[in-house]
PDB file of C-alpha atoms and ligand atoms in Angstrom:
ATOM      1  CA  UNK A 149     -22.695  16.164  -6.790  1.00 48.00           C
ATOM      2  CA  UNK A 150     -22.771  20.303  -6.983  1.00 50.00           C
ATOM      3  CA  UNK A 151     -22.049  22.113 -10.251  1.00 48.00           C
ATOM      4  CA  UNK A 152     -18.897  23.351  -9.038  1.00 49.00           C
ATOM      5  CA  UNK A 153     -17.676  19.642  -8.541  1.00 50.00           C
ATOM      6  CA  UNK A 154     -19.198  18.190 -11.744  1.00 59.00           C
ATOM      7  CA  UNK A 155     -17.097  21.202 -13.786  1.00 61.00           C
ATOM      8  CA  UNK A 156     -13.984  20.585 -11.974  1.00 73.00           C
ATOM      9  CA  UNK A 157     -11.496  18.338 -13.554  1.00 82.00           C
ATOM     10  CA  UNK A 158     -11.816  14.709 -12.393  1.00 92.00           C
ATOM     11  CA  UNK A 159      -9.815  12.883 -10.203  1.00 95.00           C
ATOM     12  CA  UNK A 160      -8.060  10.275  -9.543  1.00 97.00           C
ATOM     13  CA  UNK A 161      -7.161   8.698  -6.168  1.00 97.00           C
ATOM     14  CA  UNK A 162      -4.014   6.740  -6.898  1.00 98.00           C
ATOM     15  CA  UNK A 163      -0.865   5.380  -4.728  1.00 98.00           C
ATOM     16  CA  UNK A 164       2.400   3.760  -5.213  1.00 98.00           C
ATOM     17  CA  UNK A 165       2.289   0.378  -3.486  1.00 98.00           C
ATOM     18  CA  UNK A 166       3.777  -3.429  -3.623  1.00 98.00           C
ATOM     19  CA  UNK A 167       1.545  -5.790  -4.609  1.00 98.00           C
ATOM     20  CA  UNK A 168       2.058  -9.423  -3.882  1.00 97.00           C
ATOM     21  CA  UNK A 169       1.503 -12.410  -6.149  1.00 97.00           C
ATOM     22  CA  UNK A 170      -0.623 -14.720  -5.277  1.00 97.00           C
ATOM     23  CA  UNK A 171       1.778 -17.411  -3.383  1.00 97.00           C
ATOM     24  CA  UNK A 172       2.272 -14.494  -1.321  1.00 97.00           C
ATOM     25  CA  UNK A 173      -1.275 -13.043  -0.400  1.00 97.00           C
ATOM     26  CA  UNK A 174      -1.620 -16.715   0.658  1.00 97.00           C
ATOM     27  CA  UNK A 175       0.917 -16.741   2.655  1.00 97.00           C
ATOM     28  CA  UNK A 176       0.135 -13.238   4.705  1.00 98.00           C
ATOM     29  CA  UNK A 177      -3.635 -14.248   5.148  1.00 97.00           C
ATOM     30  CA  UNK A 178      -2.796 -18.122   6.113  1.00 97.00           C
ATOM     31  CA  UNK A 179       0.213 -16.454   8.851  1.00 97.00           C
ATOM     32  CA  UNK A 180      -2.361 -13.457   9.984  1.00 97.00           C
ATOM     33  CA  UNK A 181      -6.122 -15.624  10.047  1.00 97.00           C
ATOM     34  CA  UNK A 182      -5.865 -15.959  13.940  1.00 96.00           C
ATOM     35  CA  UNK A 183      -5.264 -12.833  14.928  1.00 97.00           C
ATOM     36  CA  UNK A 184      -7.525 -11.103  12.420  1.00 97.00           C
ATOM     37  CA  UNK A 185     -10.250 -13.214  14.078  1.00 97.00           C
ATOM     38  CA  UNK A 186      -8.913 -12.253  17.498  1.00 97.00           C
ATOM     39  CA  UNK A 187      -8.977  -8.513  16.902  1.00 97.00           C
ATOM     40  CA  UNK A 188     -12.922  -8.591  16.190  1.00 97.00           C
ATOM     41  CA  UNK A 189     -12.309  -6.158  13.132  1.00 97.00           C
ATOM     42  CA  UNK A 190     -13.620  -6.262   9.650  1.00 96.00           C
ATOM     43  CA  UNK A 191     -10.926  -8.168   7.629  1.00 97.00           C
ATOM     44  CA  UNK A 192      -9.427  -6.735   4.698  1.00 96.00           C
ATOM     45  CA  UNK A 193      -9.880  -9.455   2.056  1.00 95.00           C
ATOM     46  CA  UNK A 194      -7.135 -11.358   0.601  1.00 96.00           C
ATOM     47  CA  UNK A 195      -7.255  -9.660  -2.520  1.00 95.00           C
ATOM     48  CA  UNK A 196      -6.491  -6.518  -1.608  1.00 96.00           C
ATOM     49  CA  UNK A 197      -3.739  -6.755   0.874  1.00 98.00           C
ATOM     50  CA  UNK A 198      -0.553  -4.349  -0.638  1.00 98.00           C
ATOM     51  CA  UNK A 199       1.638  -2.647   0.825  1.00 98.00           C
ATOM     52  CA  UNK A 200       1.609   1.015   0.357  1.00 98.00           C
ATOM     53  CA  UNK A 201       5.113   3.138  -0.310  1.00 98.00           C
ATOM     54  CA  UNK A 202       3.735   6.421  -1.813  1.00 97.00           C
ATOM     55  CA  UNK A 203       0.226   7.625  -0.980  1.00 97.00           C
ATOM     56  CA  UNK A 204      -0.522  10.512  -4.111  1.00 97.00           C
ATOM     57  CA  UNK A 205      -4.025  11.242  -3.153  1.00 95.00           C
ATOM     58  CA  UNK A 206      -6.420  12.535  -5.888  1.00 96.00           C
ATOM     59  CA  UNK A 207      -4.780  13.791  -8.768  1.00 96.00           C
ATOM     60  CA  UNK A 208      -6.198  15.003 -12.187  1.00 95.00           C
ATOM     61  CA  UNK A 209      -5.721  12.478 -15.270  1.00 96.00           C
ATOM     62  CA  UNK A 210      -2.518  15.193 -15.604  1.00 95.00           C
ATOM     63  CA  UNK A 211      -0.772  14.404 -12.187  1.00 95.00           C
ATOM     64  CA  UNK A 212      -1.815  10.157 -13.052  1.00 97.00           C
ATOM     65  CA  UNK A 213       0.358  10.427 -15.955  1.00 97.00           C
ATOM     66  CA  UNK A 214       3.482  12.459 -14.425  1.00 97.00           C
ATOM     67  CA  UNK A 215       3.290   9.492 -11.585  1.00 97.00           C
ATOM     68  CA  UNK A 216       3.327   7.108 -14.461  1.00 97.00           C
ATOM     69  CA  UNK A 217       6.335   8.451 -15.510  1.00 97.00           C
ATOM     70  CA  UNK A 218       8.623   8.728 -12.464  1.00 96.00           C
ATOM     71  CA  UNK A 219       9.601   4.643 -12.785  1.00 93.00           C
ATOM     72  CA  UNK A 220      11.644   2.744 -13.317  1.00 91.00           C
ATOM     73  CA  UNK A 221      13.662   2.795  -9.877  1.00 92.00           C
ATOM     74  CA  UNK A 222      17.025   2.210  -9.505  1.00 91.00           C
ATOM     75  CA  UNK A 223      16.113  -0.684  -6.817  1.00 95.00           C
ATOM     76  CA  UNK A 224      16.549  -4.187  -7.556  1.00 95.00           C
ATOM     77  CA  UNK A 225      14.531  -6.734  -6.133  1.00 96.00           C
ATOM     78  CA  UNK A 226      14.537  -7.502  -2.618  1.00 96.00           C
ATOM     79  CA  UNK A 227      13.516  -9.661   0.634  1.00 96.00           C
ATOM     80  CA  UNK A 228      10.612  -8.327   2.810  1.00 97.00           C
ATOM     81  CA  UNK A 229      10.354  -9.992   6.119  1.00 97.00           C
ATOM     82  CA  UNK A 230       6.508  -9.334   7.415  1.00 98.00           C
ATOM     83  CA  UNK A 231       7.261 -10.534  11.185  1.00 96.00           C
ATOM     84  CA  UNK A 232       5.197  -8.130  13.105  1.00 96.00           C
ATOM     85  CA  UNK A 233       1.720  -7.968  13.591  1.00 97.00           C
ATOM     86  CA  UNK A 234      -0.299  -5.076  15.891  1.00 96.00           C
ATOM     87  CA  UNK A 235      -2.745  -2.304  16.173  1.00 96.00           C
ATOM     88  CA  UNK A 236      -2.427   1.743  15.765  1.00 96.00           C
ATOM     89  CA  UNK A 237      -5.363   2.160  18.685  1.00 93.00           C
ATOM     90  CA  UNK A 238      -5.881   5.461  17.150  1.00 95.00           C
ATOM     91  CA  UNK A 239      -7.155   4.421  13.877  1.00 96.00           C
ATOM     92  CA  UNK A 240      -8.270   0.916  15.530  1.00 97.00           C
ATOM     93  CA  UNK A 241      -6.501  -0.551  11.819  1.00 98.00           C
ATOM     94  CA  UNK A 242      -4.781  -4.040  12.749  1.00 98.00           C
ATOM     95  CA  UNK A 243      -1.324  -4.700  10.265  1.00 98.00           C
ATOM     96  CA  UNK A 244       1.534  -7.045   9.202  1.00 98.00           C
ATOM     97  CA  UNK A 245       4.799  -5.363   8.906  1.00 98.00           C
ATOM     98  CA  UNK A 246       8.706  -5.631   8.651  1.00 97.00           C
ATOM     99  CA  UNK A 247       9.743  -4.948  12.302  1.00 96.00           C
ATOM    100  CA  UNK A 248      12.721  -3.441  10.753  1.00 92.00           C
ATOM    101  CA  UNK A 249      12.555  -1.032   7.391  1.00 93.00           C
ATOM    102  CA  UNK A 250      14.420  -2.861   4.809  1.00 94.00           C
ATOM    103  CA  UNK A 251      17.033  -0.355   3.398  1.00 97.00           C
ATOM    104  CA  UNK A 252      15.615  -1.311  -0.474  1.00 97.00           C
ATOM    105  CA  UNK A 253      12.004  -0.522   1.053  1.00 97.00           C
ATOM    106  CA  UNK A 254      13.390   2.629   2.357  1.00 96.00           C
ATOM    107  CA  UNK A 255      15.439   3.804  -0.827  1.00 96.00           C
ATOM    108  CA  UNK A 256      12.639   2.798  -3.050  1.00 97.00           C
ATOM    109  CA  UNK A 257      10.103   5.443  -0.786  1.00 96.00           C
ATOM    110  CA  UNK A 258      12.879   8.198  -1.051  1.00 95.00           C
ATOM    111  CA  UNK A 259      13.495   7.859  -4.756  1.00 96.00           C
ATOM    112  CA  UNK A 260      10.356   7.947  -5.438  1.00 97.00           C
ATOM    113  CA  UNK A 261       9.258  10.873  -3.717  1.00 96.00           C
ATOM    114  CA  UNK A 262      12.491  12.786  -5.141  1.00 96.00           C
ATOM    115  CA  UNK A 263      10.936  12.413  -8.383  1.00 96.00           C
ATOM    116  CA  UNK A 264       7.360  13.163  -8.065  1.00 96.00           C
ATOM    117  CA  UNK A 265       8.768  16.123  -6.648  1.00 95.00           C
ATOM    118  CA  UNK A 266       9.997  17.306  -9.814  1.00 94.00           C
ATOM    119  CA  UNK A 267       5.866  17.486 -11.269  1.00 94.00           C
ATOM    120  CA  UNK A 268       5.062  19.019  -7.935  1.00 93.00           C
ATOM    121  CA  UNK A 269       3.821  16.033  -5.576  1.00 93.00           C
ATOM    122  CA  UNK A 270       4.677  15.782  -2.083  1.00 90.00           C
ATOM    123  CA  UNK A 271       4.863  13.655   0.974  1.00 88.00           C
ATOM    124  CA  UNK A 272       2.349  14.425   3.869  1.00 85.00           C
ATOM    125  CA  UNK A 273       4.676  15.157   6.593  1.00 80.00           C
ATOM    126  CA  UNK A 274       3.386  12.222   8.928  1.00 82.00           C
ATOM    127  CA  UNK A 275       6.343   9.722   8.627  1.00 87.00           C
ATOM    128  CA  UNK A 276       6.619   6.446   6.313  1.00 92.00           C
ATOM    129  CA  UNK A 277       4.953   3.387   8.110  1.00 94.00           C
ATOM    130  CA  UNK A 278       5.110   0.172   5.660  1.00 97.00           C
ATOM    131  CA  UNK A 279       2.306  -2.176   6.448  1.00 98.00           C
ATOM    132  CA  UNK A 280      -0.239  -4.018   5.117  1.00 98.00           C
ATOM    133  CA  UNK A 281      -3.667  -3.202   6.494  1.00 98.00           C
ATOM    134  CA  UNK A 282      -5.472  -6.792   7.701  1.00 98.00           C
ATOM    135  CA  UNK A 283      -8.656  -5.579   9.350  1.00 97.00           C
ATOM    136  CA  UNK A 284     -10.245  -2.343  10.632  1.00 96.00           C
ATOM    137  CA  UNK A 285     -12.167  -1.825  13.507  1.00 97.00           C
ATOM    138  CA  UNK A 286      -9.998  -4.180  15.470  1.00 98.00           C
ATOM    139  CA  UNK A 287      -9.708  -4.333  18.857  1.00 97.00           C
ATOM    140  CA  UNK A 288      -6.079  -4.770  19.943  1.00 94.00           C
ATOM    141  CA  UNK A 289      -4.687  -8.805  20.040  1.00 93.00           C
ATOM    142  CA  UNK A 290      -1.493 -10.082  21.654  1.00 88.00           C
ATOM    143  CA  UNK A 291      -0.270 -12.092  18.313  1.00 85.00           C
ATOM    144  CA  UNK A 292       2.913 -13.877  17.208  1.00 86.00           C
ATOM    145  CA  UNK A 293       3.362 -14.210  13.262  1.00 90.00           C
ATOM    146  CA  UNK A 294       4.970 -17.153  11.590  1.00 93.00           C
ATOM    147  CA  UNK A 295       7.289 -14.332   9.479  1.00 96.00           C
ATOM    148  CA  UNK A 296       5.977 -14.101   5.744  1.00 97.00           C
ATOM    149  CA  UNK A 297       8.848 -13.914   3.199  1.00 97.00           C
ATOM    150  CA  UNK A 298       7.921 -11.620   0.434  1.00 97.00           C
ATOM    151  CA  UNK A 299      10.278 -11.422  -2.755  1.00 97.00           C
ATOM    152  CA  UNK A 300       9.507  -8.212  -4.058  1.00 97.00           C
ATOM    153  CA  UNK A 301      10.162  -7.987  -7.568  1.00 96.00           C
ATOM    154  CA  UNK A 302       7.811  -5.208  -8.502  1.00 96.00           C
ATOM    155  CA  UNK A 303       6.164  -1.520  -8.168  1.00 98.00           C
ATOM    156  CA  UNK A 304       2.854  -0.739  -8.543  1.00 98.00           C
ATOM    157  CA  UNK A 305       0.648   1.794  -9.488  1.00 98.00           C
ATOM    158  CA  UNK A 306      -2.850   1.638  -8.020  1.00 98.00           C
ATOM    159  CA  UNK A 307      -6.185   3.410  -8.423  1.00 98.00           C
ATOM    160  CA  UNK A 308      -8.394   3.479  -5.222  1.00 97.00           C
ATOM    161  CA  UNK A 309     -12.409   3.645  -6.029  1.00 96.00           C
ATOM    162  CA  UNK A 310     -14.404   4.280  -3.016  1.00 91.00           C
ATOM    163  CA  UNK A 311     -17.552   1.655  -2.672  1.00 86.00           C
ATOM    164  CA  UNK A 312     -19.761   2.237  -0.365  1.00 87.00           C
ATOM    165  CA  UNK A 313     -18.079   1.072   3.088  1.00 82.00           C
ATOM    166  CA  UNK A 314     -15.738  -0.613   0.954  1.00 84.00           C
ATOM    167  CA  UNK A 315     -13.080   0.324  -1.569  1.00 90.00           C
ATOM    168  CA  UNK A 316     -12.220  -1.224  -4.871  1.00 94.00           C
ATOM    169  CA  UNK A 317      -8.197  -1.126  -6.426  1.00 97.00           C
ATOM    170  CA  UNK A 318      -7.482  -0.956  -9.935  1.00 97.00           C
ATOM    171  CA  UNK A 319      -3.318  -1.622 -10.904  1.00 98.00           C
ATOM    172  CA  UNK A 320      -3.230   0.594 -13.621  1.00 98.00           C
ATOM    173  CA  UNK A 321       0.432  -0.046 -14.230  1.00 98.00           C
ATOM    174  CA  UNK A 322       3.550  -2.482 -12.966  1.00 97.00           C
ATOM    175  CA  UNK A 323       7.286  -1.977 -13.193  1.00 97.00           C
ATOM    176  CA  UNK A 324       9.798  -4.304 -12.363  1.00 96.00           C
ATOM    177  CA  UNK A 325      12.406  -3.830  -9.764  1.00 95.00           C
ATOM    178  CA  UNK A 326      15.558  -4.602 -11.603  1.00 83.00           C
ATOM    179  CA  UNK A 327      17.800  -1.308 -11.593  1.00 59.00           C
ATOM    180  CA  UNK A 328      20.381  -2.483  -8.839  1.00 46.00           C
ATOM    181  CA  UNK A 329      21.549  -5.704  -9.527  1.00 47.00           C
TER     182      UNK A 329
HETATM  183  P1  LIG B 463     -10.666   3.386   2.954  1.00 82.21           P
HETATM  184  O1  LIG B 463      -9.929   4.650   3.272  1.00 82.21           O
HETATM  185  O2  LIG B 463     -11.770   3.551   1.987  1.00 82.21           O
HETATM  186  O3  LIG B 463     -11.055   2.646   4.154  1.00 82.21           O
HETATM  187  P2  LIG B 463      -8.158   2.497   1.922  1.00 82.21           P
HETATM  188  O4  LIG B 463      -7.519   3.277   2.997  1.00 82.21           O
HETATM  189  O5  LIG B 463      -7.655   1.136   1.663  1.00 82.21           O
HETATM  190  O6  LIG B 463      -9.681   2.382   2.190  1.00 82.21           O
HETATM  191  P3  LIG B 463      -7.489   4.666   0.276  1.00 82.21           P
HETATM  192  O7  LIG B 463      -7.895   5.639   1.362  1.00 82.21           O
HETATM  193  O8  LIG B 463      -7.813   5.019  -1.123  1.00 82.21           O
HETATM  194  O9  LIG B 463      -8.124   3.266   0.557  1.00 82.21           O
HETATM  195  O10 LIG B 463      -5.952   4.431   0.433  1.00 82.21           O
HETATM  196  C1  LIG B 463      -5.210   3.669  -0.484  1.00 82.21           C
HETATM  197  C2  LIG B 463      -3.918   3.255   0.169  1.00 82.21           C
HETATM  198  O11 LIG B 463      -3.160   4.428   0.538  1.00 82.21           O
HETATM  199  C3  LIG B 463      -4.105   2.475   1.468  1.00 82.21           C
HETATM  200  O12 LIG B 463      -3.043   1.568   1.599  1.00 82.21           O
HETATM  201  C4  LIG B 463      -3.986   3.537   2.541  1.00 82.21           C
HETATM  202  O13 LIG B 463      -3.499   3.007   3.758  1.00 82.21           O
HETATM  203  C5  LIG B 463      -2.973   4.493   1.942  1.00 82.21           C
HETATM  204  N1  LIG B 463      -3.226   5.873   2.354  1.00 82.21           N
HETATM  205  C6  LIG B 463      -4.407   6.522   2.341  1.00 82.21           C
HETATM  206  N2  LIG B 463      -4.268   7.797   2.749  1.00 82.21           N
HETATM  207  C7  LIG B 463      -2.959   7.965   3.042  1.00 82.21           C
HETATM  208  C8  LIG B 463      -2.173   9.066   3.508  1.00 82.21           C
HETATM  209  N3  LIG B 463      -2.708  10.243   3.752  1.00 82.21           N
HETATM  210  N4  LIG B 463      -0.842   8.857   3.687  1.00 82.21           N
HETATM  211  C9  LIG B 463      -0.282   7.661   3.439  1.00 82.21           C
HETATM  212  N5  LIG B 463      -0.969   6.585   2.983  1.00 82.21           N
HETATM  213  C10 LIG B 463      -2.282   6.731   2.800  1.00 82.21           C
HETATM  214 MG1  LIG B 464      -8.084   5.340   3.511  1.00 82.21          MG
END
């Protein structure tokens, strides 16, 4: 690490995601298994599968709190159906998805953007895409998927630390999704 780096304020590389319980993980690797196989690619392990809705990138300890302070959403808790399953041959990154964007999924994205806005955060102009990420390095698979119901009941906050080829999450904080109902 250079001087410059070592005096700069730290960082943190944090994101906005769902994070299922355990029935659910379960559920998404038992449903996805074959084709992650298929696809050749380096599976994601169960443990980490989420679902990303707000990607922050590296903030200072500063910018972590202001995030932690934008929930609760107004959103209750809803149904995600994960029925879709393919490859972005660009990034070679094989993922489950809604085929449709649940409108809860898609107010819950816009909300929360509106108020990181507020301390200064914005979107990267490249388009919301929910998925989960299964396996990298995949080569593309013809694959059906047994749908995966998901009740989503909370929001996450997530720390990403970079490990070696790898990378290790750390929830630093959950909200429930309660506001609507
Ligand atoms: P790695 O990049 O080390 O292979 P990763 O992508 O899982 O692993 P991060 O890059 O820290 O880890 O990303 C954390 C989450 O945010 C992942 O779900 C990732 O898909 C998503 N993400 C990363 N960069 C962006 C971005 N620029 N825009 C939207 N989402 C992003
Ligand atoms: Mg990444």
């Amino acid at each position: 690490m250079t001087e410059a780096a070592e005096a700069g304020p730290e960082r943190h590389r944090v994101f906005f995601a769902l994070w299922p319980d355990e029935a659910t993980r379960s559920a998404m690797s038992r449903a996805t298994r074959a084709a992650v196989q298929a696809s050749g690619g380096r599976p994601i392990a169960k443990d980490r599968l989420h679902l990303t809705v707000a990607f922050l990138g590296e903030l200072t300890a500063a910018g972590v709190a202001a995030a932690r302070s934008v929930p609760p959403i107004e959103i209750g808790a809803f149904e995600l159906t994960l029925d879709a399953i393919g490859i972005w041959p660009e990034s070679r990154v094989l993922w489950l998805a809604p085929r449709s964007l649940p409108a809860p999924l898609e107010a819950l994205e816009a909300q929360l953007w509106e108020r990181l806005a507020a301390h200064g955060l914005e979107a990267e102009d490249r388009g919301y895409r929910p998925h989960i990420t299964l396996a990298r390095r995949a080569r593309p698979v013809e694959a059906e998927v047994v749908p995966v119901q998901w009740r989503v009941e909370e929001l996450a906050l997530v720390e990403s630390f970079p490990d070696g080829r790898s990378v290790y999450y750390e929830v630093l904080e959950r909200w429930p999704l309660a506001g609507a109902e």
